[in-house]
Coordinates of C-alpha atoms in Angstrom, one line a residue:
T1 CA 15.6 82.8 126.2
L2 CA 17.5 82.1 122.7
K3 CA 14.6 83.6 121.3
L4 CA 15.0 87.0 123.7
W5 CA 19.0 87.0 122.9
S6 CA 18.1 86.4 119.2
A7 CA 16.1 89.8 119.4
K8 CA 18.1 92.0 121.9
R9 CA 21.1 90.9 119.2
K10 CA 18.6 92.0 116.0
L11 CA 17.6 95.4 117.9
T12 CA 20.8 96.3 118.5
R13 CA 22.6 95.4 115.1
M14 CA 19.6 97.6 114.4
L15 CA 20.7 100.8 116.7
V16 CA 24.8 100.2 116.2
K17 CA 25.8 99.8 112.7
I18 CA 28.7 97.0 112.6
M19 CA 30.6 96.1 109.7
K20 CA 28.8 93.6 108.1
Y21 CA 30.9 92.6 104.8
F22 CA 34.5 94.1 106.2
K23 CA 36.9 93.3 109.2
I24 CA 39.2 96.0 110.4
K25 CA 42.2 94.0 109.2
E26 CA 41.4 94.6 106.3
F27 CA 42.6 98.6 106.3
T28 CA 45.6 98.4 108.8
C29 CA 48.4 100.0 108.0
K30 CA 50.0 98.1 104.8
C31 CA 54.0 98.9 106.5
C32 CA 53.3 98.4 110.3
G33 CA 50.5 96.2 110.1
K34 CA 48.7 99.2 113.1
I35 CA 45.6 101.4 112.9
P36 CA 44.8 104.1 115.9
A37 CA 41.3 103.3 117.9
E38 CA 40.6 106.9 116.3
A39 CA 41.2 105.1 113.2
Q40 CA 39.1 102.4 113.4
K41 CA 36.2 104.5 114.1
K42 CA 36.5 106.7 111.5
V43 CA 36.9 102.9 109.6
T44 CA 33.9 101.9 110.9
T45 CA 32.1 104.7 110.0
L46 CA 33.2 105.0 106.1
V47 CA 32.5 101.1 105.9
D48 CA 28.8 101.5 107.8
N49 CA 27.9 104.2 105.5
L50 CA 29.4 103.8 102.4
L51 CA 31.0 100.6 101.9
D52 CA 28.7 97.8 103.1
P53 CA 26.0 99.8 101.9
A54 CA 28.1 99.7 98.3
R55 CA 28.7 95.7 98.8
E56 CA 25.1 95.0 99.7
V57 CA 23.2 96.7 96.3
L58 CA 26.7 95.3 94.0
G59 CA 25.6 92.0 95.4
Y60 CA 29.8 90.8 95.1
P61 CA 33.2 91.7 97.2
I62 CA 34.9 94.6 97.3
Y63 CA 38.6 94.8 98.6
V64 CA 40.4 96.8 100.2
N65 CA 44.0 98.2 98.4
S66 CA 44.8 100.6 100.7
G67 CA 43.2 101.9 104.2
Y68 CA 44.9 103.9 106.9
R69 CA 48.5 105.0 106.4
C70 CA 51.1 105.8 109.2
E71 CA 53.0 108.6 108.4
K72 CA 55.9 106.4 107.1
N73 CA 53.6 104.0 104.7
N74 CA 52.1 107.2 103.8
E75 CA 55.3 109.0 102.3
R76 CA 56.4 105.9 101.2
V77 CA 53.2 105.7 98.6
G78 CA 53.2 109.3 97.7
G79 CA 50.5 110.6 99.7
V80 CA 49.6 114.0 100.1
R81 CA 50.5 115.2 104.1
N82 CA 46.6 115.5 104.8
S83 CA 45.5 112.3 103.2
Q84 CA 42.5 111.2 104.7
H85 CA 44.1 107.9 105.1
R86 CA 46.4 109.0 107.8
L87 CA 42.8 109.8 109.4
G88 CA 41.1 105.8 108.6
E89 CA 38.9 108.2 106.9
A90 CA 39.3 106.8 103.3
A91 CA 39.7 103.8 101.4
D92 CA 41.7 102.8 97.9
L93 CA 39.6 100.2 96.2
H94 CA 38.5 97.2 93.3
C95 CA 36.2 95.2 92.7
K96 CA 35.1 93.3 89.3
D97 CA 33.3 96.1 88.1
N98 CA 34.8 99.5 89.4
K99 CA 32.3 101.3 87.4
A100 CA 29.5 99.4 88.8
L101 CA 31.4 100.7 91.9
I102 CA 31.7 104.0 91.6
E103 CA 27.7 104.7 90.5
V104 CA 26.9 102.9 93.3
I105 CA 28.4 105.4 95.5
K106 CA 27.3 108.2 93.5
Q107 CA 23.7 106.8 94.5
I108 CA 24.8 106.9 97.7
G109 CA 25.5 110.6 97.6
D110 CA 27.4 110.8 101.1
F111 CA 30.9 110.9 100.2
D112 CA 33.2 112.9 101.0
Q113 CA 36.2 112.6 97.9
L114 CA 35.9 109.5 95.0
I115 CA 38.8 109.7 93.2
I116 CA 38.8 107.7 90.2
Y117 CA 42.0 105.7 88.9
R118 CA 42.5 103.5 86.2
T119 CA 42.7 100.1 88.6
F120 CA 41.1 101.4 91.3
V121 CA 38.4 104.3 93.3
H122 CA 39.5 106.3 95.8
V123 CA 36.7 107.0 98.4
S124 CA 36.1 109.3 101.6
Y125 CA 33.7 110.1 104.1
R126 CA 34.3 112.4 107.4
S127 CA 32.1 111.5 110.2
F128 CA 32.4 115.5 112.1
E129 CA 32.5 117.5 109.1
R130 CA 30.0 118.4 106.0
N131 CA 30.7 115.8 103.2
R132 CA 32.0 117.9 99.7
R133 CA 30.9 115.1 97.5
M134 CA 33.5 115.7 95.4
I135 CA 34.6 113.5 92.3
I136 CA 37.4 113.3 90.9
D137 CA 38.4 111.8 87.7
K138 CA 42.3 110.8 87.2
T139 CA 41.9 109.2 84.2
T140 CA 40.6 112.4 82.2
G141 CA 41.9 115.1 84.6
S142 CA 38.3 116.7 85.8
V143 CA 36.8 117.5 88.9
S144 CA 32.9 117.9 89.6
Y145 CA 30.5 117.7 92.9
L146 CA 27.2 115.7 93.3
V147 CA 24.6 118.4 94.4
D148 CA 21.2 117.1 95.2
Y149 CA 22.2 113.6 93.1
D150 CA 23.3 115.3 90.3
I151 CA 27.0 116.3 88.8
Y152 CA 27.5 119.7 87.9
E153 CA 31.4 120.1 86.2
K154 CA 33.1 122.5 88.1

């Protein structure tokens, strides 16, 4: 029965994506310590589609600076009113090689926004809308879009 249970668990993992390298608590609001159920679903989708695959390729940890933000926290950090952080669709990240993280996210390709800052990377994923694949480099001021895995400047 242990083998059967193990096989069922393996099949379930293949059918239902789960957060392999991240915990939901890493994405809770830094202000109130909460994350609404709907935002948790979107965070899980972000992780399953972008962050876990990136972590798998990189082979080393990716750290979450900011995940879900309540309205108060979003205002406190200067976030825009319609921030994807408010929905659980975005995370600010860093790792030992942010440039490698950026390249891996580009290779994965299905992201909404990839915003490059000097010390961290913002990445977002929309579950129920087409992802724009927009790349904004705040260090240079450039904006581009990833189209069929080639980058076209705007």
